[in-house]
XYZ file of C-alpha atoms in Angstrom:
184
model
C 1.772 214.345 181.016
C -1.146 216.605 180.763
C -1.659 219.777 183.213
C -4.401 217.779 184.352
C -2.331 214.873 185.389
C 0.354 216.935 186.972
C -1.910 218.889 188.748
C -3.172 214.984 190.485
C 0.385 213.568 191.024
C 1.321 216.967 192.637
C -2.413 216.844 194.787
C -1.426 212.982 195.669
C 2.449 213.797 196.478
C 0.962 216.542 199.273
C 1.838 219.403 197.572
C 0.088 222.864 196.966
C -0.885 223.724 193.543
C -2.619 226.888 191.693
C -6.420 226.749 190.224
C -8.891 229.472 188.561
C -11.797 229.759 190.875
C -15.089 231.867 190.062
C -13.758 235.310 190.877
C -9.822 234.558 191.976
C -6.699 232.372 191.906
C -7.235 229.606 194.823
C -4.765 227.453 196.157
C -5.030 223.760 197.046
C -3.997 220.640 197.999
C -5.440 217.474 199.495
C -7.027 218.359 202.828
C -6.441 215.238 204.837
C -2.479 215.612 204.166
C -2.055 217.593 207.033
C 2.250 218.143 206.204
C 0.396 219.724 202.515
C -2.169 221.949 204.320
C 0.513 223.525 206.645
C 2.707 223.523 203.855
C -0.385 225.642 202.099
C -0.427 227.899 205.349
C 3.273 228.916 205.346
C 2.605 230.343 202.026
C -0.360 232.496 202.802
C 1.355 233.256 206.514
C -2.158 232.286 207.448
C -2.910 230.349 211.187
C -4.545 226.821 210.783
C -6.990 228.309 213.748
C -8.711 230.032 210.839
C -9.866 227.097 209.146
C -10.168 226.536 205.892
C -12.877 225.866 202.884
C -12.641 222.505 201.392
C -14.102 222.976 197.726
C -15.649 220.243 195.762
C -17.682 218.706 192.207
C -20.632 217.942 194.056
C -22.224 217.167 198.007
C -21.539 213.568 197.944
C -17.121 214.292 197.524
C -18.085 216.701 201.083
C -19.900 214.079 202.851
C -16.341 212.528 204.992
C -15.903 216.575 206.281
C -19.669 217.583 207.388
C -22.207 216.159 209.509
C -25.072 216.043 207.395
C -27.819 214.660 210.050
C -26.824 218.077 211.584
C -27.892 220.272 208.746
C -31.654 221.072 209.802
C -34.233 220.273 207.060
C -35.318 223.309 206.858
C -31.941 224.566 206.150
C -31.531 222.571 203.142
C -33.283 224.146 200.123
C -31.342 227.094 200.823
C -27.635 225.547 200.502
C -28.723 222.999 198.246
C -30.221 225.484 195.836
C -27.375 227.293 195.930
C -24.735 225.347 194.465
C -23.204 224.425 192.140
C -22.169 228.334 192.585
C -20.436 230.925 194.439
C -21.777 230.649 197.971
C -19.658 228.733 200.695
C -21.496 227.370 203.481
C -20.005 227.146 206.822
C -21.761 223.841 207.894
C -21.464 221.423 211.147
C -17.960 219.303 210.892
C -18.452 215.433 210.653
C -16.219 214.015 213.806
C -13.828 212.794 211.439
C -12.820 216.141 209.733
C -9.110 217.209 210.300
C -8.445 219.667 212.995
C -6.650 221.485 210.528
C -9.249 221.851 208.054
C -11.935 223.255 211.196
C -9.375 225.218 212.964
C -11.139 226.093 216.015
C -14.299 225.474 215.327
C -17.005 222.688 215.368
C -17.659 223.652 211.464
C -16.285 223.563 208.353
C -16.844 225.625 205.442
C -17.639 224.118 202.232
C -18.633 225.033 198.480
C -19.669 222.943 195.417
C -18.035 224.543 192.654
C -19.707 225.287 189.409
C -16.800 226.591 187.501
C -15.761 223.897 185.094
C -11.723 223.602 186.155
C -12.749 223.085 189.396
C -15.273 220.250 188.566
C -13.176 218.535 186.274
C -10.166 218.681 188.974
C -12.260 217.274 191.463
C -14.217 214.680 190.033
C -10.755 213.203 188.310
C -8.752 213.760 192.063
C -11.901 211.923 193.824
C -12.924 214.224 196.539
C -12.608 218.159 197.599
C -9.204 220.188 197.892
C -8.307 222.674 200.005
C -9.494 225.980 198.730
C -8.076 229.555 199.792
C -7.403 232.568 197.549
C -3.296 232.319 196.326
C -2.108 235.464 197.997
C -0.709 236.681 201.613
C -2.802 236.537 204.105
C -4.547 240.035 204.790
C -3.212 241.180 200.865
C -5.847 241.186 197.511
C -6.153 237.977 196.219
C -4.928 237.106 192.735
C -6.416 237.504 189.800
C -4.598 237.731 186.790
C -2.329 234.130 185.826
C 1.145 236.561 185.069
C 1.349 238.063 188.722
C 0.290 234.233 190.284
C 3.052 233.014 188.552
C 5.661 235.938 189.552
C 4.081 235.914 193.492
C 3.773 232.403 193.624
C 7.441 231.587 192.030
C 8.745 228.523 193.457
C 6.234 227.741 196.110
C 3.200 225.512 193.766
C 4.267 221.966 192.310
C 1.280 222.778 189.788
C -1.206 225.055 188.186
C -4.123 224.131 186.468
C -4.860 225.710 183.601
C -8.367 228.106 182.577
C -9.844 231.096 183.460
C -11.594 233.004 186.385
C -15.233 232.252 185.883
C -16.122 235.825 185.837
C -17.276 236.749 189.247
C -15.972 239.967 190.904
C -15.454 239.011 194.567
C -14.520 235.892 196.276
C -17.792 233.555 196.883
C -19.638 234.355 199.850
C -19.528 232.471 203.161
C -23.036 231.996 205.147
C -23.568 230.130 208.075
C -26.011 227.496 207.537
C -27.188 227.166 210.723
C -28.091 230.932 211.443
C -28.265 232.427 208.061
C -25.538 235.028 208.844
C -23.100 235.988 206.227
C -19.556 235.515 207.857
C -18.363 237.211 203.959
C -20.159 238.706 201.943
């Protein structure tokens, strides 16, 4: 079995697994399992009020999580333009997207990927996973595979394999609707 395949079965089975992101080690797992995204949260020691940002090979694998006819017109150059790449929009939440993906909010935030793990993950799993930087909640996200694998020990079915796509901070969340940066 290829990494690739393991990293699918364990994605499918509702567990969390590892990935290399642009700038940091993310964890994942399917985000309408909600038993794998809680399991996801007990790991970082994160709330599911938070939300979380679903990650993804292009728009169309987003589509079942945001409510596109939401997303103003004149909105959509900018986001659009913008991936693939680093920038995570915080866009309006279809009425179908899991409570535990929004957390309290009437949004979700989402980000087409550019880095080439992450698009080959997605486009063989079939739609976006759950994407959060692999560390404590509140500590420095990961960045080196060594100290993922000693931090992480035990708690990921899977990792996939590759490197950080050279960025030097997590991507940046805007809100779509106002512009803001919610992290820049």
């Amino acid at each position: 079995m290829t990494k690739l395949e393991s990293v699918l079965q364990a994605l499918n089975n509702g567990e969390v697994i590892a990935y290399p992101t642009e700038a940091v080690y993310g964890l994942g797992c399917d985000p309408d399992n909600e038993a794998a995204v809680m399991a996801l949260l007990a790991i970082k020691q994160r709330p599911v009020d938070k939300g979380l940002i679903l990650i993804a090979a292009n728009y169309s694998q987003l589509l079942p999580y945001v409510d596109d006819n939401a997303i103003p017109s004149e909105k959509r150059y900018q986001i659009f333009s913008s991936w693939p790449g680093h920038v995570s929009w915080v866009l309006p939440a279809s009425e179908t997207a899991p409570k535990w993906i929004t957390g309290n909010f009437n949004s979700v935030a989402v980000r087409v990927s550019g880095h080439p793990v992450v698009q080959q993950m997605c486009i063989a799993y079939g739609k976006p996973v759950v994407s959060t930087s692999a560390n404590l909640s509140g500590q420095p996200a990961i960045t080196d595979r060594i100290e993922l694998e000693q931090r992480m020990a035990g708690k990921l079915s899977a990792i996939m394999p590759g490197d950080l796509g050279g960025a030097t901070q997590p991507s940046q969340i805007r809100n779509a609707l106002t512009g803001d940066i919610v992290r820049s």
